[in-house]
Amino acid sequence: MKTSRIELFSILLLGVLIQLALMRVATAQQVRREQDIVNLRLGQRIRVDDGTCPAGQIKEVSGSKMTPMGVERTQKCIPRLGPKTK
């Protein structure tokens, strides 16, 4: 069974689009100050580069559980992966 060039191209294009979509989902949001975080959702993780963690680490703020007051935030220092961004 032969596959036409158009079919191969469309399969390749679909694969590239799926990969781009997954890359966008995998990237974490990063802010300079914890006050810049608005509307934190349950399970969402945001990295805060405010200098409060030791060298080589960055603060991660996450929405951990729902309370009557809204989403409860937890914070921890995690290893910084890759170079520091400006």
mmCIF file of N, CA and C in Angstrom:
data_model
loop_
_atom_site.group_PDB
_atom_site.id
_atom_site.type_symbol
_atom_site.label_atom_id
_atom_site.label_comp_id
_atom_site.label_asym_id
_atom_site.label_seq_id
_atom_site.Cartn_x
_atom_site.Cartn_y
_atom_site.Cartn_z
ATOM 1 N N MET A 1 0.840 -1.178 0.000
ATOM 2 C CA MET A 1 0.000 0.000 0.000
ATOM 3 C C MET A 1 0.890 1.248 0.000
ATOM 4 N N LYS A 2 0.679 2.134 -0.958
ATOM 5 C CA LYS A 2 1.480 3.344 -1.082
ATOM 6 C C LYS A 2 0.790 4.503 -0.362
ATOM 7 N N THR A 3 1.598 5.358 0.224
ATOM 8 C CA THR A 3 1.078 6.552 0.876
ATOM 9 C C THR A 3 1.506 7.756 0.048
ATOM 10 N N SER A 4 0.562 8.616 -0.236
ATOM 11 C CA SER A 4 0.877 9.777 -1.064
ATOM 12 C C SER A 4 1.688 10.803 -0.270
ATOM 13 N N ARG A 5 2.326 11.683 -0.991
ATOM 14 C CA ARG A 5 3.135 12.725 -0.354
ATOM 15 C C ARG A 5 2.262 13.675 0.462
ATOM 16 N N ILE A 6 1.055 13.919 0.006
ATOM 17 C CA ILE A 6 0.154 14.810 0.742
ATOM 18 C C ILE A 6 -0.203 14.192 2.095
ATOM 19 N N GLU A 7 -0.456 12.881 2.122
ATOM 20 C CA GLU A 7 -0.769 12.218 3.379
ATOM 21 C C GLU A 7 0.421 12.251 4.330
ATOM 22 N N LEU A 8 1.613 12.006 3.817
ATOM 23 C CA LEU A 8 2.811 12.061 4.653
ATOM 24 C C LEU A 8 3.044 13.463 5.199
ATOM 25 N N PHE A 9 2.855 14.471 4.361
ATOM 26 C CA PHE A 9 3.026 15.852 4.794
ATOM 27 C C PHE A 9 2.006 16.217 5.859
ATOM 28 N N SER A 10 0.763 15.793 5.699
ATOM 29 C CA SER A 10 -0.273 16.128 6.681
ATOM 30 C C SER A 10 -0.007 15.429 8.014
ATOM 31 N N ILE A 11 0.507 14.203 7.978
ATOM 32 C CA ILE A 11 0.853 13.505 9.220
ATOM 33 C C ILE A 11 2.012 14.209 9.927
ATOM 34 N N LEU A 12 3.011 14.622 9.154
ATOM 35 C CA LEU A 12 4.151 15.350 9.716
ATOM 36 C C LEU A 12 3.702 16.680 10.319
ATOM 37 N N LEU A 13 2.861 17.403 9.609
ATOM 38 C CA LEU A 13 2.370 18.691 10.101
ATOM 39 C C LEU A 13 1.555 18.510 11.377
ATOM 40 N N LEU A 14 0.730 17.501 11.437
ATOM 41 C CA LEU A 14 -0.060 17.228 12.634
ATOM 42 C C LEU A 14 0.857 16.913 13.819
ATOM 43 N N GLY A 15 1.901 16.135 13.596
ATOM 44 C CA GLY A 15 2.857 15.815 14.654
ATOM 45 C C GLY A 15 3.555 17.049 15.191
ATOM 46 N N VAL A 16 3.951 17.944 14.302
ATOM 47 C CA VAL A 16 4.617 19.181 14.715
ATOM 48 C C VAL A 16 3.661 20.050 15.530
ATOM 49 N N LEU A 17 2.411 20.162 15.108
ATOM 50 C CA LEU A 17 1.440 20.967 15.847
ATOM 51 C C LEU A 17 1.177 20.395 17.237
ATOM 52 N N ILE A 18 1.088 19.090 17.343
ATOM 53 C CA ILE A 18 0.880 18.464 18.654
ATOM 54 C C ILE A 18 2.079 18.716 19.554
ATOM 55 N N GLN A 19 3.274 18.603 19.009
ATOM 56 C CA GLN A 19 4.480 18.840 19.801
ATOM 57 C C GLN A 19 4.541 20.291 20.280
ATOM 58 N N LEU A 20 4.206 21.241 19.444
ATOM 59 C CA LEU A 20 4.193 22.646 19.855
ATOM 60 C C LEU A 20 3.178 22.896 20.951
ATOM 61 N N ALA A 21 2.015 22.282 20.852
ATOM 62 C CA ALA A 21 0.988 22.437 21.879
ATOM 63 C C ALA A 21 1.463 21.866 23.212
ATOM 64 N N LEU A 22 2.122 20.724 23.179
ATOM 65 C CA LEU A 22 2.618 20.119 24.416
ATOM 66 C C LEU A 22 3.740 20.939 25.024
ATOM 67 N N MET A 23 4.583 21.539 24.217
ATOM 68 C CA MET A 23 5.661 22.375 24.733
ATOM 69 C C MET A 23 5.089 23.591 25.444
ATOM 70 N N ARG A 24 4.031 24.159 24.920
ATOM 71 C CA ARG A 24 3.406 25.330 25.529
ATOM 72 C C ARG A 24 2.812 24.987 26.887
ATOM 73 N N VAL A 25 2.219 23.803 27.001
ATOM 74 C CA VAL A 25 1.635 23.375 28.266
ATOM 75 C C VAL A 25 2.718 23.108 29.298
ATOM 76 N N ALA A 26 3.858 22.594 28.871
ATOM 77 C CA ALA A 26 4.913 22.181 29.790
ATOM 78 C C ALA A 26 5.690 23.354 30.381
ATOM 79 N N THR A 27 5.689 24.494 29.750
ATOM 80 C CA THR A 27 6.455 25.614 30.262
ATOM 81 C C THR A 27 5.765 26.227 31.471
ATOM 82 N N ALA A 28 6.539 26.530 32.493
ATOM 83 C CA ALA A 28 5.990 27.113 33.708
ATOM 84 C C ALA A 28 6.020 28.623 33.609
ATOM 85 N N GLN A 29 5.064 29.244 34.245
ATOM 86 C CA GLN A 29 5.016 30.699 34.279
ATOM 87 C C GLN A 29 5.986 31.179 35.352
ATOM 88 N N GLN A 30 6.689 32.273 35.075
ATOM 89 C CA GLN A 30 7.649 32.806 36.025
ATOM 90 C C GLN A 30 7.412 34.297 36.187
ATOM 91 N N VAL A 31 7.431 34.773 37.448
ATOM 92 C CA VAL A 31 7.247 36.180 37.756
ATOM 93 C C VAL A 31 8.372 36.641 38.677
ATOM 94 N N ARG A 32 8.526 37.937 38.821
ATOM 95 C CA ARG A 32 9.591 38.513 39.650
ATOM 96 C C ARG A 32 9.203 38.610 41.126
ATOM 97 N N ARG A 33 7.921 38.902 41.407
ATOM 98 C CA ARG A 33 7.462 39.070 42.786
ATOM 99 C C ARG A 33 6.227 38.216 43.025
ATOM 100 N N GLU A 34 6.073 37.748 44.252
ATOM 101 C CA GLU A 34 4.911 36.935 44.582
ATOM 102 C C GLU A 34 3.618 37.756 44.498
ATOM 103 N N GLN A 35 3.708 39.069 44.679
ATOM 104 C CA GLN A 35 2.536 39.932 44.582
ATOM 105 C C GLN A 35 1.995 40.013 43.155
ATOM 106 N N ASP A 36 2.820 39.637 42.165
ATOM 107 C CA ASP A 36 2.384 39.673 40.768
ATOM 108 C C ASP A 36 1.458 38.513 40.413
ATOM 109 N N ILE A 37 1.306 37.540 41.307
ATOM 110 C CA ILE A 37 0.444 36.384 41.036
ATOM 111 C C ILE A 37 -0.993 36.765 41.362
ATOM 112 N N VAL A 38 -1.848 36.692 40.371
ATOM 113 C CA VAL A 38 -3.273 36.954 40.573
ATOM 114 C C VAL A 38 -4.061 35.747 40.072
ATOM 115 N N ASN A 39 -5.147 35.437 40.741
ATOM 116 C CA ASN A 39 -6.044 34.342 40.350
ATOM 117 C C ASN A 39 -5.313 33.013 40.220
ATOM 118 N N LEU A 40 -4.614 32.605 41.267
ATOM 119 C CA LEU A 40 -3.936 31.310 41.279
ATOM 120 C C LEU A 40 -4.997 30.211 41.310
ATOM 121 N N ARG A 41 -4.885 29.253 40.391
ATOM 122 C CA ARG A 41 -5.854 28.159 40.304
ATOM 123 C C ARG A 41 -5.349 26.937 41.052
ATOM 124 N N LEU A 42 -6.256 26.056 41.380
ATOM 125 C CA LEU A 42 -5.922 24.816 42.065
ATOM 126 C C LEU A 42 -5.007 23.974 41.183
ATOM 127 N N GLY A 43 -3.845 23.591 41.701
ATOM 128 C CA GLY A 43 -2.889 22.787 40.948
ATOM 129 C C GLY A 43 -1.924 23.588 40.092
ATOM 130 N N GLN A 44 -2.158 24.874 39.925
ATOM 131 C CA GLN A 44 -1.269 25.703 39.106
ATOM 132 C C GLN A 44 0.034 25.955 39.856
ATOM 133 N N ARG A 45 1.150 25.947 39.140
ATOM 134 C CA ARG A 45 2.466 26.196 39.725
ATOM 135 C C ARG A 45 3.121 27.372 39.020
ATOM 136 N N ILE A 46 3.601 28.314 39.815
ATOM 137 C CA ILE A 46 4.262 29.498 39.267
ATOM 138 C C ILE A 46 5.592 29.662 39.975
ATOM 139 N N ARG A 47 6.636 29.912 39.205
ATOM 140 C CA ARG A 47 7.963 30.122 39.770
ATOM 141 C C ARG A 47 8.179 31.611 40.002
ATOM 142 N N VAL A 48 8.687 31.939 41.202
ATOM 143 C CA VAL A 48 8.898 33.329 41.597
ATOM 144 C C VAL A 48 10.389 33.544 41.800
ATOM 145 N N ASP A 49 10.967 34.451 41.030
ATOM 146 C CA ASP A 49 12.398 34.746 41.104
ATOM 147 C C ASP A 49 12.601 36.021 41.915
ATOM 148 N N ASP A 50 12.396 35.921 43.247
ATOM 149 C CA ASP A 50 12.523 37.104 44.094
ATOM 150 C C ASP A 50 13.762 37.076 44.982
ATOM 151 N N GLY A 51 14.618 36.066 44.832
ATOM 152 C CA GLY A 51 15.873 36.014 45.567
ATOM 153 C C GLY A 51 15.760 35.484 46.985
ATOM 154 N N THR A 52 14.614 34.933 47.378
ATOM 155 C CA THR A 52 14.455 34.432 48.743
ATOM 156 C C THR A 52 15.001 33.019 48.931
ATOM 157 N N CYS A 53 15.223 32.293 47.861
ATOM 158 C CA CYS A 53 15.750 30.923 47.952
ATOM 159 C C CYS A 53 17.267 30.933 47.805
ATOM 160 N N PRO A 54 17.938 29.878 48.286
ATOM 161 C CA PRO A 54 19.405 29.799 48.149
ATOM 162 C C PRO A 54 19.839 29.775 46.695
ATOM 163 N N ALA A 55 21.133 29.977 46.484
ATOM 164 C CA ALA A 55 21.692 29.977 45.128
ATOM 165 C C ALA A 55 21.394 28.652 44.433
ATOM 166 N N GLY A 56 21.014 28.729 43.168
ATOM 167 C CA GLY A 56 20.711 27.539 42.389
ATOM 168 C C GLY A 56 19.292 27.027 42.556
ATOM 169 N N GLN A 57 18.472 27.767 43.329
ATOM 170 C CA GLN A 57 17.084 27.369 43.535
ATOM 171 C C GLN A 57 16.154 28.539 43.238
ATOM 172 N N ILE A 58 14.879 28.206 43.021
ATOM 173 C CA ILE A 58 13.863 29.212 42.743
ATOM 174 C C ILE A 58 12.608 28.836 43.524
ATOM 175 N N LYS A 59 11.846 29.845 43.957
ATOM 176 C CA LYS A 59 10.634 29.592 44.724
ATOM 177 C C LYS A 59 9.501 29.159 43.793
ATOM 178 N N GLU A 60 8.780 28.111 44.180
ATOM 179 C CA GLU A 60 7.621 27.646 43.416
ATOM 180 C C GLU A 60 6.388 27.813 44.296
ATOM 181 N N VAL A 61 5.430 28.601 43.817
ATOM 182 C CA VAL A 61 4.164 28.816 44.513
ATOM 183 C C VAL A 61 3.112 28.000 43.786
ATOM 184 N N SER A 62 2.352 27.212 44.542
ATOM 185 C CA SER A 62 1.327 26.383 43.909
ATOM 186 C C SER A 62 0.018 26.489 44.676
ATOM 187 N N GLY A 63 -1.083 26.308 43.939
ATOM 188 C CA GLY A 63 -2.402 26.265 44.542
ATOM 189 C C GLY A 63 -2.642 24.864 45.049
ATOM 190 N N SER A 64 -2.604 24.668 46.381
ATOM 191 C CA SER A 64 -2.586 23.308 46.920
ATOM 192 C C SER A 64 -3.958 22.747 47.253
ATOM 193 N N LYS A 65 -4.841 23.555 47.851
ATOM 194 C CA LYS A 65 -6.167 23.024 48.173
ATOM 195 C C LYS A 65 -7.183 24.157 48.255
ATOM 196 N N MET A 66 -8.451 23.771 48.112
ATOM 197 C CA MET A 66 -9.537 24.750 48.186
ATOM 198 C C MET A 66 -9.955 24.945 49.642
ATOM 199 N N THR A 67 -10.151 26.180 50.012
ATOM 200 C CA THR A 67 -10.663 26.534 51.327
ATOM 201 C C THR A 67 -11.872 27.439 51.124
ATOM 202 N N PRO A 68 -12.645 27.706 52.166
ATOM 203 C CA PRO A 68 -13.768 28.646 52.002
ATOM 204 C C PRO A 68 -13.319 30.037 51.545
ATOM 205 N N MET A 69 -12.065 30.376 51.812
ATOM 206 C CA MET A 69 -11.531 31.687 51.421
ATOM 207 C C MET A 69 -10.982 31.694 50.006
ATOM 208 N N GLY A 70 -10.867 30.526 49.357
ATOM 209 C CA GLY A 70 -10.309 30.427 48.010
ATOM 210 C C GLY A 70 -9.218 29.370 47.963
ATOM 211 N N VAL A 71 -8.298 29.528 47.023
ATOM 212 C CA VAL A 71 -7.219 28.558 46.846
ATOM 213 C C VAL A 71 -6.096 28.872 47.831
ATOM 214 N N GLU A 72 -5.670 27.847 48.584
ATOM 215 C CA GLU A 72 -4.566 28.008 49.523
ATOM 216 C C GLU A 72 -3.246 27.866 48.778
ATOM 217 N N ARG A 73 -2.320 28.781 49.042
ATOM 218 C CA ARG A 73 -1.006 28.764 48.393
ATOM 219 C C ARG A 73 0.014 28.049 49.260
ATOM 220 N N THR A 74 0.873 27.285 48.621
ATOM 221 C CA THR A 74 2.042 26.718 49.307
ATOM 222 C C THR A 74 3.271 27.140 48.509
ATOM 223 N N GLN A 75 4.372 27.274 49.212
ATOM 224 C CA GLN A 75 5.601 27.677 48.533
ATOM 225 C C GLN A 75 6.756 26.818 49.009
ATOM 226 N N LYS A 76 7.676 26.536 48.074
ATOM 227 C CA LYS A 76 8.867 25.761 48.398
ATOM 228 C C LYS A 76 9.961 26.147 47.417
ATOM 229 N N CYS A 77 11.197 25.912 47.824
ATOM 230 C CA CYS A 77 12.344 26.167 46.959
ATOM 231 C C CYS A 77 12.656 24.887 46.193
ATOM 232 N N ILE A 78 12.802 25.019 44.874
ATOM 233 C CA ILE A 78 13.108 23.883 44.019
ATOM 234 C C ILE A 78 14.373 24.193 43.222
ATOM 235 N N PRO A 79 15.071 23.172 42.728
ATOM 236 C CA PRO A 79 16.277 23.439 41.919
ATOM 237 C C PRO A 79 15.934 24.221 40.652
ATOM 238 N N ARG A 80 16.780 25.174 40.342
ATOM 239 C CA ARG A 80 16.602 25.964 39.120
ATOM 240 C C ARG A 80 17.138 25.140 37.948
ATOM 241 N N LEU A 81 16.301 24.910 36.963
ATOM 242 C CA LEU A 81 16.708 24.149 35.797
ATOM 243 C C LEU A 81 17.017 25.109 34.665
ATOM 244 N N GLY A 82 18.238 25.115 34.186
ATOM 245 C CA GLY A 82 18.615 25.993 33.096
ATOM 246 C C GLY A 82 19.137 27.312 33.599
ATOM 247 N N PRO A 83 19.526 28.203 32.673
ATOM 248 C CA PRO A 83 20.087 29.497 33.065
ATOM 249 C C PRO A 83 19.014 30.440 33.590
ATOM 250 N N LYS A 84 19.427 31.404 34.393
ATOM 251 C CA LYS A 84 18.521 32.403 34.918
ATOM 252 C C LYS A 84 18.061 33.310 33.791
ATOM 253 N N THR A 85 16.746 33.566 33.723
ATOM 254 C CA THR A 85 16.208 34.432 32.672
ATOM 255 C C THR A 85 15.979 35.821 33.231
ATOM 256 N N LYS A 86 16.059 36.820 32.347
ATOM 257 C CA LYS A 86 15.863 38.208 32.777
ATOM 258 C C LYS A 86 14.463 38.648 32.544
#
